[in-house]
Tab-separated table of C-alpha atoms in Angstrom:
chain	number	residue	atom	x	y	z
D	274	UNK	CA	-16.872	1.586	2.803
D	275	UNK	CA	-14.395	-1.280	2.448
D	276	UNK	CA	-12.987	-2.735	5.648
D	277	UNK	CA	-10.204	-5.290	5.715
D	278	UNK	CA	-9.408	-7.493	8.689
D	279	UNK	CA	-6.437	-9.803	9.130
D	280	UNK	CA	-6.215	-12.695	11.534
D	281	UNK	CA	-4.124	-13.482	13.459
D	282	UNK	CA	-2.436	-10.202	14.378
D	283	UNK	CA	0.745	-12.069	15.247
D	284	UNK	CA	2.030	-15.569	14.700
D	285	UNK	CA	5.156	-17.325	15.928
D	286	UNK	CA	6.106	-20.691	14.445
D	287	UNK	CA	9.153	-22.959	14.346
D	288	UNK	CA	11.072	-23.170	11.116
D	289	UNK	CA	9.680	-25.624	8.585
D	290	UNK	CA	6.033	-25.260	9.487
D	291	UNK	CA	3.335	-24.585	6.931
D	292	UNK	CA	1.088	-21.706	7.883
D	293	UNK	CA	-2.003	-19.811	6.796
D	294	UNK	CA	-2.691	-16.111	7.118
D	295	UNK	CA	-6.255	-14.891	6.799
D	296	UNK	CA	-7.721	-11.755	5.288
D	297	UNK	CA	-11.397	-10.799	5.118
D	298	UNK	CA	-13.047	-7.863	3.401
D	299	UNK	CA	-16.556	-6.446	3.581
D	300	UNK	CA	-17.140	-5.181	0.032
D	301	UNK	CA	-16.848	-7.989	-2.517
D	302	UNK	CA	-16.864	-5.611	-5.525
D	303	UNK	CA	-13.089	-5.691	-5.750
D	304	UNK	CA	-10.846	-5.401	-8.794
D	305	UNK	CA	-8.207	-7.520	-7.142
D	306	UNK	CA	-6.600	-8.456	-3.865
D	307	UNK	CA	-2.904	-8.036	-3.227
D	308	UNK	CA	-0.621	-9.511	-0.578
D	309	UNK	CA	2.436	-7.564	0.551
D	310	UNK	CA	5.367	-8.151	2.812
D	311	UNK	CA	6.726	-5.334	4.964
D	312	UNK	CA	9.945	-5.528	6.960
D	313	UNK	CA	10.287	-3.193	9.977
D	314	UNK	CA	10.658	0.427	8.899
D	315	UNK	CA	10.654	-0.520	5.234
D	316	UNK	CA	8.395	-0.279	2.210
D	317	UNK	CA	5.845	-2.647	0.692
D	318	UNK	CA	7.005	-5.653	-1.309
D	319	UNK	CA	4.257	-7.075	-3.493
D	320	UNK	CA	4.040	-10.864	-3.127
D	321	UNK	CA	0.945	-11.940	-5.018
D	322	UNK	CA	-1.955	-10.322	-6.834
D	323	UNK	CA	-5.214	-12.146	-7.414
D	324	UNK	CA	-7.606	-10.631	-9.917
D	325	UNK	CA	-11.295	-10.728	-9.014
D	326	UNK	CA	-11.919	-13.425	-11.650
D	327	UNK	CA	-9.192	-15.703	-10.265
D	328	UNK	CA	-9.331	-18.198	-7.406
D	329	UNK	CA	-5.633	-18.460	-6.574
D	330	UNK	CA	-2.101	-17.473	-7.423
D	331	UNK	CA	1.177	-19.182	-6.617
D	332	UNK	CA	4.734	-17.954	-6.373
D	333	UNK	CA	7.351	-20.322	-5.030
D	334	UNK	CA	6.401	-21.326	-1.491
D	335	UNK	CA	3.502	-18.867	-1.420
D	336	UNK	CA	-0.054	-19.570	-2.468
D	337	UNK	CA	-2.888	-17.082	-2.185
D	338	UNK	CA	-6.536	-17.926	-2.623
D	339	UNK	CA	-9.535	-15.703	-3.086
D	340	UNK	CA	-13.195	-16.357	-2.351
D	341	UNK	CA	-14.844	-13.131	-3.444
D	342	UNK	CA	-18.381	-14.129	-2.560
D	343	UNK	CA	-17.478	-14.779	1.066
D	344	UNK	CA	-15.041	-11.891	1.241
D	345	UNK	CA	-12.004	-13.957	2.147
D	346	UNK	CA	-8.454	-14.517	1.056
D	347	UNK	CA	-5.746	-16.704	2.529
D	348	UNK	CA	-1.991	-16.662	2.129
D	349	UNK	CA	-0.404	-20.065	2.545
D	350	UNK	CA	3.343	-20.205	3.262
D	351	UNK	CA	4.938	-23.618	2.885
D	352	UNK	CA	8.041	-24.749	4.758
D	353	UNK	CA	8.541	-21.452	6.571
D	354	UNK	CA	12.053	-20.052	7.037
D	355	UNK	CA	13.462	-17.448	9.453
D	356	UNK	CA	13.816	-15.093	6.476
D	357	UNK	CA	10.019	-15.125	6.139
D	358	UNK	CA	9.769	-13.162	9.393
D	359	UNK	CA	7.984	-9.911	8.533
D	360	UNK	CA	4.550	-8.303	8.556
D	361	UNK	CA	2.197	-9.529	5.864
D	362	UNK	CA	-0.457	-7.130	4.614
D	363	UNK	CA	-3.439	-7.773	2.405
D	364	UNK	CA	-5.053	-4.995	0.411
D	365	UNK	CA	-8.423	-5.088	-1.311
D	366	UNK	CA	-8.616	-2.897	-4.379
D	367	UNK	CA	-11.961	-1.258	-5.210
D	368	UNK	CA	-12.275	1.112	-8.160
D	369	UNK	CA	-8.551	1.692	-8.033
D	370	UNK	CA	-7.782	2.543	-4.435
D	371	UNK	CA	-6.536	-0.057	-1.982
D	372	UNK	CA	-7.786	-0.661	1.538
D	373	UNK	CA	-5.232	-2.359	3.749
D	374	UNK	CA	-5.588	-4.625	6.733
D	375	UNK	CA	-3.559	-4.168	9.910
D	376	UNK	CA	-1.294	-7.023	8.950
D	377	UNK	CA	-0.101	-10.268	10.495
D	378	UNK	CA	3.339	-10.129	12.068
D	379	UNK	CA	5.075	-13.445	11.482
D	380	UNK	CA	8.076	-14.684	13.418
D	381	UNK	CA	9.726	-17.893	12.250
D	382	UNK	CA	12.092	-19.294	14.885
D	383	UNK	CA	15.169	-21.250	13.791
K	237	UNK	CA	11.734	-4.109	-14.656
K	238	UNK	CA	10.441	-0.533	-14.337
K	239	UNK	CA	9.779	0.696	-10.840
K	240	UNK	CA	8.290	3.607	-8.960
K	241	UNK	CA	10.852	5.875	-7.328
K	242	UNK	CA	10.380	8.328	-4.488
K	243	UNK	CA	12.575	11.142	-3.188
K	244	UNK	CA	13.780	11.876	-0.635
K	245	UNK	CA	13.921	8.588	1.266
K	246	UNK	CA	13.844	10.499	4.561
K	247	UNK	CA	12.796	14.084	5.190
K	248	UNK	CA	13.097	15.849	8.522
K	249	UNK	CA	11.263	19.138	8.879
K	250	UNK	CA	10.122	21.499	11.570
K	251	UNK	CA	6.468	21.936	12.468
K	252	UNK	CA	4.821	24.577	10.311
K	253	UNK	CA	7.175	24.136	7.379
K	254	UNK	CA	6.065	23.136	3.888
K	255	UNK	CA	7.292	19.842	2.434
K	256	UNK	CA	7.078	18.378	-1.042
K	257	UNK	CA	7.379	14.644	-1.494
K	258	UNK	CA	8.260	13.497	-4.972
K	259	UNK	CA	7.412	10.366	-6.923
K	260	UNK	CA	8.291	9.212	-10.417
K	261	UNK	CA	5.682	6.649	-11.468
K	262	UNK	CA	6.140	4.006	-14.150
K	263	UNK	CA	5.820	5.733	-17.508
K	264	UNK	CA	2.727	3.970	-18.869
K	265	UNK	CA	0.712	4.270	-15.678
K	266	UNK	CA	-2.420	6.386	-15.802
K	267	UNK	CA	-3.706	6.388	-12.220
K	268	UNK	CA	-1.690	7.634	-9.278
K	269	UNK	CA	-2.102	7.425	-5.537
K	270	UNK	CA	-0.659	8.587	-2.261
K	271	UNK	CA	-0.932	6.513	0.899
K	272	UNK	CA	0.529	7.057	4.319
K	273	UNK	CA	1.454	4.800	7.213
K	274	UNK	CA	1.899	6.244	10.673
K	275	UNK	CA	4.386	4.151	12.661
K	276	UNK	CA	2.701	1.025	14.006
K	277	UNK	CA	-0.553	1.697	12.159
K	278	UNK	CA	-2.128	0.526	8.945
K	279	UNK	CA	-1.497	1.916	5.483
K	280	UNK	CA	-4.178	4.526	4.721
K	281	UNK	CA	-5.386	5.909	1.412
K	282	UNK	CA	-4.908	9.656	0.976
K	283	UNK	CA	-5.741	10.567	-2.602
K	284	UNK	CA	-6.088	9.251	-6.141
K	285	UNK	CA	-5.238	11.242	-9.272
K	286	UNK	CA	-6.192	10.669	-12.879
K	287	UNK	CA	-6.121	12.818	-15.980
K	288	UNK	CA	-4.531	15.685	-14.056
K	289	UNK	CA	-7.154	15.919	-11.400
K	290	UNK	CA	-8.062	14.386	-8.063
K	291	UNK	CA	-10.534	11.547	-8.511
K	292	UNK	CA	-10.975	10.681	-4.853
K	293	UNK	CA	-9.608	11.818	-1.510
K	294	UNK	CA	-9.952	10.607	2.052
K	295	UNK	CA	-10.929	12.660	5.071
K	296	UNK	CA	-7.236	12.825	5.972
K	297	UNK	CA	-6.521	14.788	2.796
K	298	UNK	CA	-7.548	18.221	4.023
K	299	UNK	CA	-6.676	21.711	2.767
K	300	UNK	CA	-3.110	21.327	4.002
K	301	UNK	CA	-2.466	18.692	1.349
K	302	UNK	CA	-2.221	19.078	-2.407
K	303	UNK	CA	-1.060	16.917	-5.296
K	304	UNK	CA	0.307	17.806	-8.658
K	305	UNK	CA	1.775	16.243	-11.758
K	306	UNK	CA	3.715	19.296	-12.904
K	307	UNK	CA	5.618	17.930	-15.871
K	308	UNK	CA	3.942	14.691	-16.947
K	309	UNK	CA	6.457	12.519	-15.129
K	310	UNK	CA	6.814	13.613	-11.498
K	311	UNK	CA	3.883	13.277	-9.110
K	312	UNK	CA	4.140	15.341	-5.956
K	313	UNK	CA	2.441	15.551	-2.580
K	314	UNK	CA	2.713	18.901	-0.822
K	315	UNK	CA	1.943	19.481	2.826
K	316	UNK	CA	1.630	23.229	3.351
K	317	UNK	CA	2.171	23.552	7.084
K	318	UNK	CA	3.349	20.324	8.667
K	319	UNK	CA	2.104	19.128	12.048
K	320	UNK	CA	3.685	16.589	14.372
K	321	UNK	CA	0.958	14.095	13.444
K	322	UNK	CA	2.001	14.239	9.777
K	323	UNK	CA	5.068	12.168	10.715
K	324	UNK	CA	4.630	8.956	8.751
K	325	UNK	CA	5.864	6.914	5.821
K	326	UNK	CA	4.314	8.196	2.588
K	327	UNK	CA	3.924	5.800	-0.320
K	328	UNK	CA	3.231	6.698	-3.917
K	329	UNK	CA	1.597	4.126	-6.199
K	330	UNK	CA	0.509	3.875	-9.808
K	331	UNK	CA	-1.337	1.523	-12.085
K	332	UNK	CA	-2.646	0.935	-15.562
K	333	UNK	CA	-6.436	0.568	-15.573
K	334	UNK	CA	-7.759	-2.074	-13.104
K	335	UNK	CA	-4.444	-3.810	-12.706
K	336	UNK	CA	-1.851	-4.254	-10.034
K	337	UNK	CA	-0.788	-1.194	-8.081
K	338	UNK	CA	2.950	-0.642	-8.025
K	339	UNK	CA	4.190	1.034	-4.873
K	340	UNK	CA	7.269	3.142	-4.416
K	341	UNK	CA	9.744	2.519	-1.578
K	342	UNK	CA	8.275	5.348	0.501
K	343	UNK	CA	9.457	8.613	2.018
K	344	UNK	CA	9.777	8.730	5.774
K	345	UNK	CA	8.648	12.167	6.967
K	346	UNK	CA	9.670	13.227	10.456
K	347	UNK	CA	8.164	16.457	11.791
K	348	UNK	CA	9.910	17.871	14.863
């Protein structure tokens, strides 16, 4: 059974800092790994998807990496802004269904 | 860009009542899913659906739950007799083969 863990649970940084969010998963037989952003009381906004054959994906200030063999993914956010404040979820996809982590709640202070 | 839609955005119901949550997936998607997120908790898989039948379900998805694709476009989740603990955000998702899952905006279900 897939289990996904995210560290840290919460992170507070001053504006402008670069930061790394961590995601680990127990079953490496994944189709892909997806990072989402969730604002309080809202839905899931897909940020990046890394296929199992890929090592990383980039979108703007976001970069996600995947090391399938060690069961790890990281989300790197460059030059953080207050608007980045949200909960970031990673989801490992096995045979179609996704298993989510608990998320990292990020607060970027102006 | 096509997107998954869900209705209603918020449903309030009394305990014991039946509810139907509706989703319109992206037209070329073949696999469909329901997930739920109880407030403050993680997103949990409920059920997957392919070729008009359930392909996998979690232990949460008991006899009170059912899914249907009645007309080839809508995908519904029915809860027969709602309990207080069914209060959650329910997300529908779809995909083509082993590709990215596209999630709907969610339906917030409040059971009073």
